[in-house]
Coordinates of C-alpha atoms and ligand atoms in Angstrom, one line a residue:
M1 CA 168.2 -14.0 -44.9
N2 CA 166.6 -10.9 -46.7
L3 CA 164.0 -12.0 -49.3
I4 CA 162.8 -8.6 -50.3
Q5 CA 164.2 -5.2 -49.8
I6 CA 162.4 -1.9 -50.6
E7 CA 164.1 1.4 -50.5
N8 CA 162.6 4.9 -50.7
L9 CA 159.6 3.7 -52.7
T10 CA 157.2 6.3 -53.9
H11 CA 154.1 5.5 -56.1
Y12 CA 151.6 7.7 -57.8
Y13 CA 148.4 6.9 -59.6
G14 CA 148.1 10.1 -61.8
N15 CA 148.3 12.8 -59.2
T16 CA 147.4 10.5 -56.3
K17 CA 150.4 9.9 -54.2
A18 CA 149.5 6.3 -52.8
L19 CA 153.0 5.6 -51.2
E20 CA 155.7 7.8 -50.2
N21 CA 159.4 7.0 -49.3
V22 CA 158.5 3.5 -48.0
N23 CA 161.3 1.3 -46.7
L24 CA 160.7 -2.4 -45.8
T25 CA 162.7 -5.5 -45.5
I26 CA 161.1 -8.9 -45.5
K27 CA 163.3 -11.7 -44.1
N28 CA 162.6 -15.5 -44.5
S29 CA 161.1 -16.1 -41.0
D30 CA 158.9 -13.0 -40.9
F31 CA 155.2 -12.9 -40.1
L32 CA 154.4 -9.4 -40.9
A33 CA 150.9 -7.9 -40.5
I34 CA 150.2 -4.8 -42.8
I35 CA 147.6 -2.5 -41.3
G36 CA 146.3 1.0 -42.1
P37 CA 143.2 2.8 -43.1
N38 CA 141.3 2.1 -46.4
G39 CA 143.2 3.8 -49.3
G40 CA 146.3 3.8 -47.2
G41 CA 148.3 2.1 -49.9
K42 CA 148.5 -1.5 -48.5
S43 CA 147.4 -3.2 -51.7
T44 CA 149.6 -1.1 -53.8
L45 CA 152.5 -2.0 -51.8
L46 CA 151.8 -5.7 -52.3
K47 CA 151.3 -5.2 -56.0
I48 CA 154.7 -3.5 -56.5
I49 CA 156.4 -6.2 -54.7
L50 CA 154.5 -8.7 -57.0
E51 CA 155.6 -6.5 -60.0
L52 CA 151.9 -6.2 -60.9
L53 CA 152.5 -2.5 -60.8
P54 CA 155.7 -0.8 -62.3
L55 CA 158.4 0.6 -60.1
Q56 CA 158.2 4.3 -60.5
K57 CA 160.6 5.6 -57.9
G58 CA 162.8 3.9 -55.4
K59 CA 164.4 0.4 -55.3
L60 CA 163.0 -3.2 -55.0
I61 CA 165.5 -5.7 -54.5
K62 CA 164.4 -9.3 -54.7
N63 CA 166.6 -12.2 -53.7
I64 CA 164.0 -14.7 -54.9
K65 CA 162.4 -15.4 -58.1
N66 CA 158.9 -14.0 -58.9
S67 CA 157.6 -17.6 -58.9
E68 CA 158.7 -17.9 -55.3
V69 CA 156.4 -15.3 -54.2
G70 CA 152.8 -16.7 -53.5
Y71 CA 149.9 -14.3 -53.5
V72 CA 146.3 -14.5 -52.4
P73 CA 144.5 -11.3 -53.7
Q74 CA 141.8 -9.4 -52.2
N75 CA 138.2 -10.4 -52.8
T76 CA 138.5 -13.9 -53.8
N77 CA 135.1 -14.6 -52.7
L78 CA 133.8 -12.8 -56.0
N79 CA 132.6 -15.1 -58.7
T80 CA 131.8 -18.1 -56.4
D81 CA 129.1 -19.1 -59.0
F82 CA 131.8 -20.0 -61.5
P83 CA 131.4 -23.8 -62.0
I84 CA 134.8 -25.0 -61.1
T85 CA 136.1 -27.4 -58.4
A86 CA 138.5 -26.8 -55.6
L87 CA 141.2 -28.9 -57.4
E88 CA 140.7 -27.0 -60.7
V89 CA 141.2 -23.6 -58.8
V90 CA 144.5 -25.0 -57.6
L91 CA 145.5 -26.4 -61.0
M92 CA 144.9 -23.1 -62.6
G93 CA 147.7 -21.5 -60.5
H94 CA 149.9 -24.4 -61.3
I95 CA 150.4 -25.7 -64.7
K96 CA 154.1 -26.7 -64.8
T97 CA 153.9 -29.3 -67.4
K98 CA 152.1 -28.9 -70.8
R99 CA 148.4 -29.2 -70.5
K100 CA 147.0 -32.3 -72.2
L101 CA 144.3 -32.1 -74.8
F102 CA 142.0 -33.6 -72.4
G103 CA 142.6 -32.9 -68.6
Y104 CA 145.7 -32.3 -66.7
A105 CA 149.0 -34.1 -66.4
K106 CA 149.1 -36.4 -63.5
E107 CA 152.0 -34.7 -61.8
D108 CA 150.2 -31.4 -61.9
I109 CA 147.1 -33.1 -60.3
D110 CA 149.4 -34.9 -57.7
C111 CA 151.0 -31.5 -56.8
A112 CA 147.6 -29.7 -56.6
L113 CA 146.3 -32.3 -54.3
S114 CA 149.3 -32.0 -52.1
S115 CA 148.8 -28.3 -51.8
L116 CA 145.2 -28.9 -50.9
K117 CA 146.4 -31.4 -48.3
Q118 CA 148.7 -28.9 -46.8
V119 CA 145.7 -26.6 -46.2
G120 CA 143.6 -29.3 -45.0
M121 CA 141.2 -29.2 -48.0
E122 CA 142.0 -32.6 -49.8
K123 CA 138.7 -34.1 -49.0
F124 CA 137.0 -31.2 -50.9
A125 CA 139.0 -31.5 -54.1
D126 CA 136.0 -32.3 -56.1
K127 CA 133.6 -29.9 -54.5
K128 CA 132.5 -26.9 -56.5
I129 CA 133.9 -23.8 -55.0
G130 CA 130.5 -22.2 -54.8
D131 CA 129.5 -25.1 -52.3
L132 CA 132.4 -24.4 -49.9
S133 CA 132.1 -21.9 -46.9
G134 CA 134.1 -18.7 -47.2
G135 CA 136.9 -20.0 -45.1
Q136 CA 137.4 -23.3 -46.9
R137 CA 137.4 -21.3 -50.2
Q138 CA 140.1 -19.1 -49.1
R139 CA 142.2 -22.1 -48.0
V140 CA 141.7 -23.3 -51.6
F141 CA 143.1 -20.0 -52.8
I142 CA 146.0 -20.4 -50.3
A143 CA 146.6 -23.9 -51.7
R144 CA 146.8 -22.3 -55.2
A145 CA 149.4 -19.8 -53.9
L146 CA 151.4 -22.7 -52.4
C147 CA 151.7 -24.6 -55.6
S148 CA 154.8 -23.0 -56.7
N149 CA 156.6 -23.7 -53.5
P150 CA 156.9 -20.0 -52.5
K151 CA 159.4 -18.7 -50.0
I152 CA 157.0 -16.0 -49.1
L153 CA 153.2 -15.9 -49.0
M154 CA 151.4 -12.6 -49.3
L155 CA 147.7 -12.4 -48.4
D156 CA 145.5 -9.2 -48.9
E157 CA 142.8 -9.3 -46.3
P158 CA 142.3 -13.0 -46.4
T159 CA 139.8 -13.2 -43.7
A160 CA 137.4 -10.3 -44.6
S161 CA 133.8 -11.6 -44.6
I162 CA 134.9 -15.0 -43.2
D163 CA 133.2 -16.4 -39.9
V164 CA 135.2 -16.4 -36.7
Q165 CA 136.0 -20.2 -36.9
G166 CA 137.1 -20.0 -40.5
Q167 CA 139.4 -17.1 -39.6
Q168 CA 141.0 -19.0 -36.8
D169 CA 141.6 -22.0 -39.1
I170 CA 143.4 -19.6 -41.5
Y171 CA 145.5 -18.1 -38.9
E172 CA 146.6 -21.4 -37.6
L173 CA 147.4 -22.5 -41.1
L174 CA 149.6 -19.3 -41.6
R175 CA 151.3 -20.0 -38.3
E176 CA 152.1 -23.6 -39.5
L177 CA 153.3 -22.3 -43.0
N178 CA 155.4 -19.6 -41.2
K179 CA 157.6 -22.4 -39.9
S180 CA 159.1 -22.7 -43.3
I181 CA 158.1 -19.6 -45.4
A182 CA 157.7 -15.8 -44.7
I183 CA 154.1 -14.5 -44.3
V184 CA 153.0 -11.0 -45.1
V185 CA 149.3 -10.3 -44.5
V186 CA 147.1 -7.3 -44.8
S187 CA 144.5 -7.5 -42.1
H188 CA 142.4 -5.4 -39.8
D189 CA 141.9 -8.3 -37.6
L190 CA 143.2 -7.7 -34.0
S191 CA 143.6 -11.4 -33.3
I192 CA 146.1 -11.8 -36.0
L193 CA 148.0 -8.8 -34.8
L194 CA 148.0 -9.9 -31.2
N195 CA 148.3 -13.6 -31.5
Y196 CA 150.2 -14.5 -34.8
A197 CA 152.0 -11.6 -36.4
K198 CA 155.7 -11.0 -35.4
D199 CA 155.8 -7.5 -36.7
V200 CA 153.4 -4.8 -37.8
A201 CA 153.8 -2.3 -40.7
H202 CA 151.3 0.6 -40.5
V203 CA 150.8 2.0 -44.0
N204 CA 149.2 5.4 -44.5
R205 CA 151.0 6.5 -47.6
S206 CA 154.1 6.3 -45.5
L207 CA 155.1 3.2 -43.5
V208 CA 156.0 2.8 -39.9
Y209 CA 157.4 -0.5 -38.8
H210 CA 156.8 -2.0 -35.3
S211 CA 158.4 -5.1 -33.9
L212 CA 155.7 -6.9 -31.7
K213 CA 158.5 -8.5 -29.8
D214 CA 157.8 -6.6 -26.6
V215 CA 153.9 -6.5 -26.9
Q216 CA 151.8 -8.6 -24.5
R217 CA 150.6 -11.6 -26.3
N218 CA 147.5 -13.8 -26.0
V219 CA 145.2 -11.1 -25.1
T220 CA 141.7 -12.3 -24.8
L221 CA 139.3 -10.2 -26.7
G222 CA 136.5 -10.0 -24.2
D223 CA 134.7 -7.0 -22.7
D224 CA 137.9 -5.4 -21.8
H225 CA 139.7 -6.1 -25.0
L226 CA 142.3 -4.1 -26.6
C227 CA 141.3 -2.2 -29.7
E228 CA 143.5 -1.2 -32.6
V229 CA 143.8 2.1 -30.9
E230 CA 145.2 0.8 -27.8
L231 CA 147.5 -1.7 -29.6
L232 CA 148.8 1.1 -31.7
S233 CA 149.3 3.5 -28.8
A234 CA 151.2 0.7 -27.0
L235 CA 153.3 1.0 -30.2
G236 CA 153.6 4.7 -30.1
K237 CA 151.0 5.3 -32.7
T238 CA 147.4 6.6 -32.2
Q239 CA 145.9 7.5 -35.5
M240 CA 143.7 4.5 -36.2
C241 CA 140.1 4.5 -35.3
C242 CA 138.3 2.2 -33.0
N243 CA 134.8 1.0 -34.1
H244 CA 133.4 -0.2 -30.9
K245 CA 132.6 1.2 -27.5
H246 CA 134.5 0.4 -24.3
Ligands
ADP1 P1 144.5 0.0 -49.4 O1 144.8 -1.4 -50.0 O2 145.3 0.3 -48.3 O3 143.0 0.2 -49.1 P2 145.2 0.9 -52.1 O4 146.6 0.6 -52.2 O5 144.2 0.2 -52.7 O6 144.9 1.0 -50.5 O7 145.0 2.4 -52.5 C1 145.9 3.5 -52.2 C2 145.5 4.8 -53.0 O8 145.6 4.6 -54.3 C3 144.0 5.2 -52.8 O9 143.9 6.6 -52.7 C4 143.4 4.7 -53.9 O10 142.1 5.4 -54.2 C5 144.4 4.8 -55.0 N1 144.4 3.8 -56.1 C6 144.5 2.4 -55.8 N2 144.4 1.7 -57.0 C7 144.3 2.7 -57.9 C8 144.2 2.6 -59.4 N3 144.2 1.5 -60.0 N4 144.0 3.8 -60.1 C9 144.0 4.9 -59.4 N5 144.0 5.1 -58.1 C10 144.1 4.0 -57.3
MG2 MG1 143.6 -2.9 -50.3

């Protein structure tokens, strides 16, 4: 089932053309990785889907409600000094019933706790977000996005500046979630591309879509690891740069 369909989308910021003639369909079982250079238009694309930016040119067809699109924005690690608990972060994204004068309604708290449980963070509900590791904090933000029972979860560079174990935990979580919802993740991380994503969209103003069905999986990233260049050349694209030596 098609959840979201984008046709001939073009987007400008002033005179800067951020996206040009983009076509993309997101289906309910998709695990799509969006890659591309900085400034390539990845975040812009997500924000248009989320209707955080107006549609200027082209079509955006959504077969789901806005509330069914969960979103984890870029740079959620900012403001970690804010004195708020993991549970409160989740509650902020999830106030269905009227907020009481003091505290939250029990059903909201129960729902937030169940989202925390879904991401393996229920034990940390009362911890201040500043006391969590980067990976744990990101899982709390994922819990917040899960609160509205989304049919699609979109994450913008969720593992940037998170340690390797934390990244792995998040990928495994996304794989689990993908059993019931679509995942769209902006990432530069090869391991998500090689081991988790089902398709890749390369966005550099225009969008090129690749199915990863036929690409070799479970490549170990050791000394003779594949880099993004090699992955993309396997896909017929070679314009990404590689930031390590062979
Ligand atoms: P990415 O997420 O791939 O790094 P972005 O979607 O953030 O790329 O940006 C795409 C292009 O649009 C870049 O040239 C960027 O400078 C420009 N851009 C992004 N946001 C704004 C904005 N709010 N105002 C003006 N230009 C912007
Ligand atoms: Mg971005």
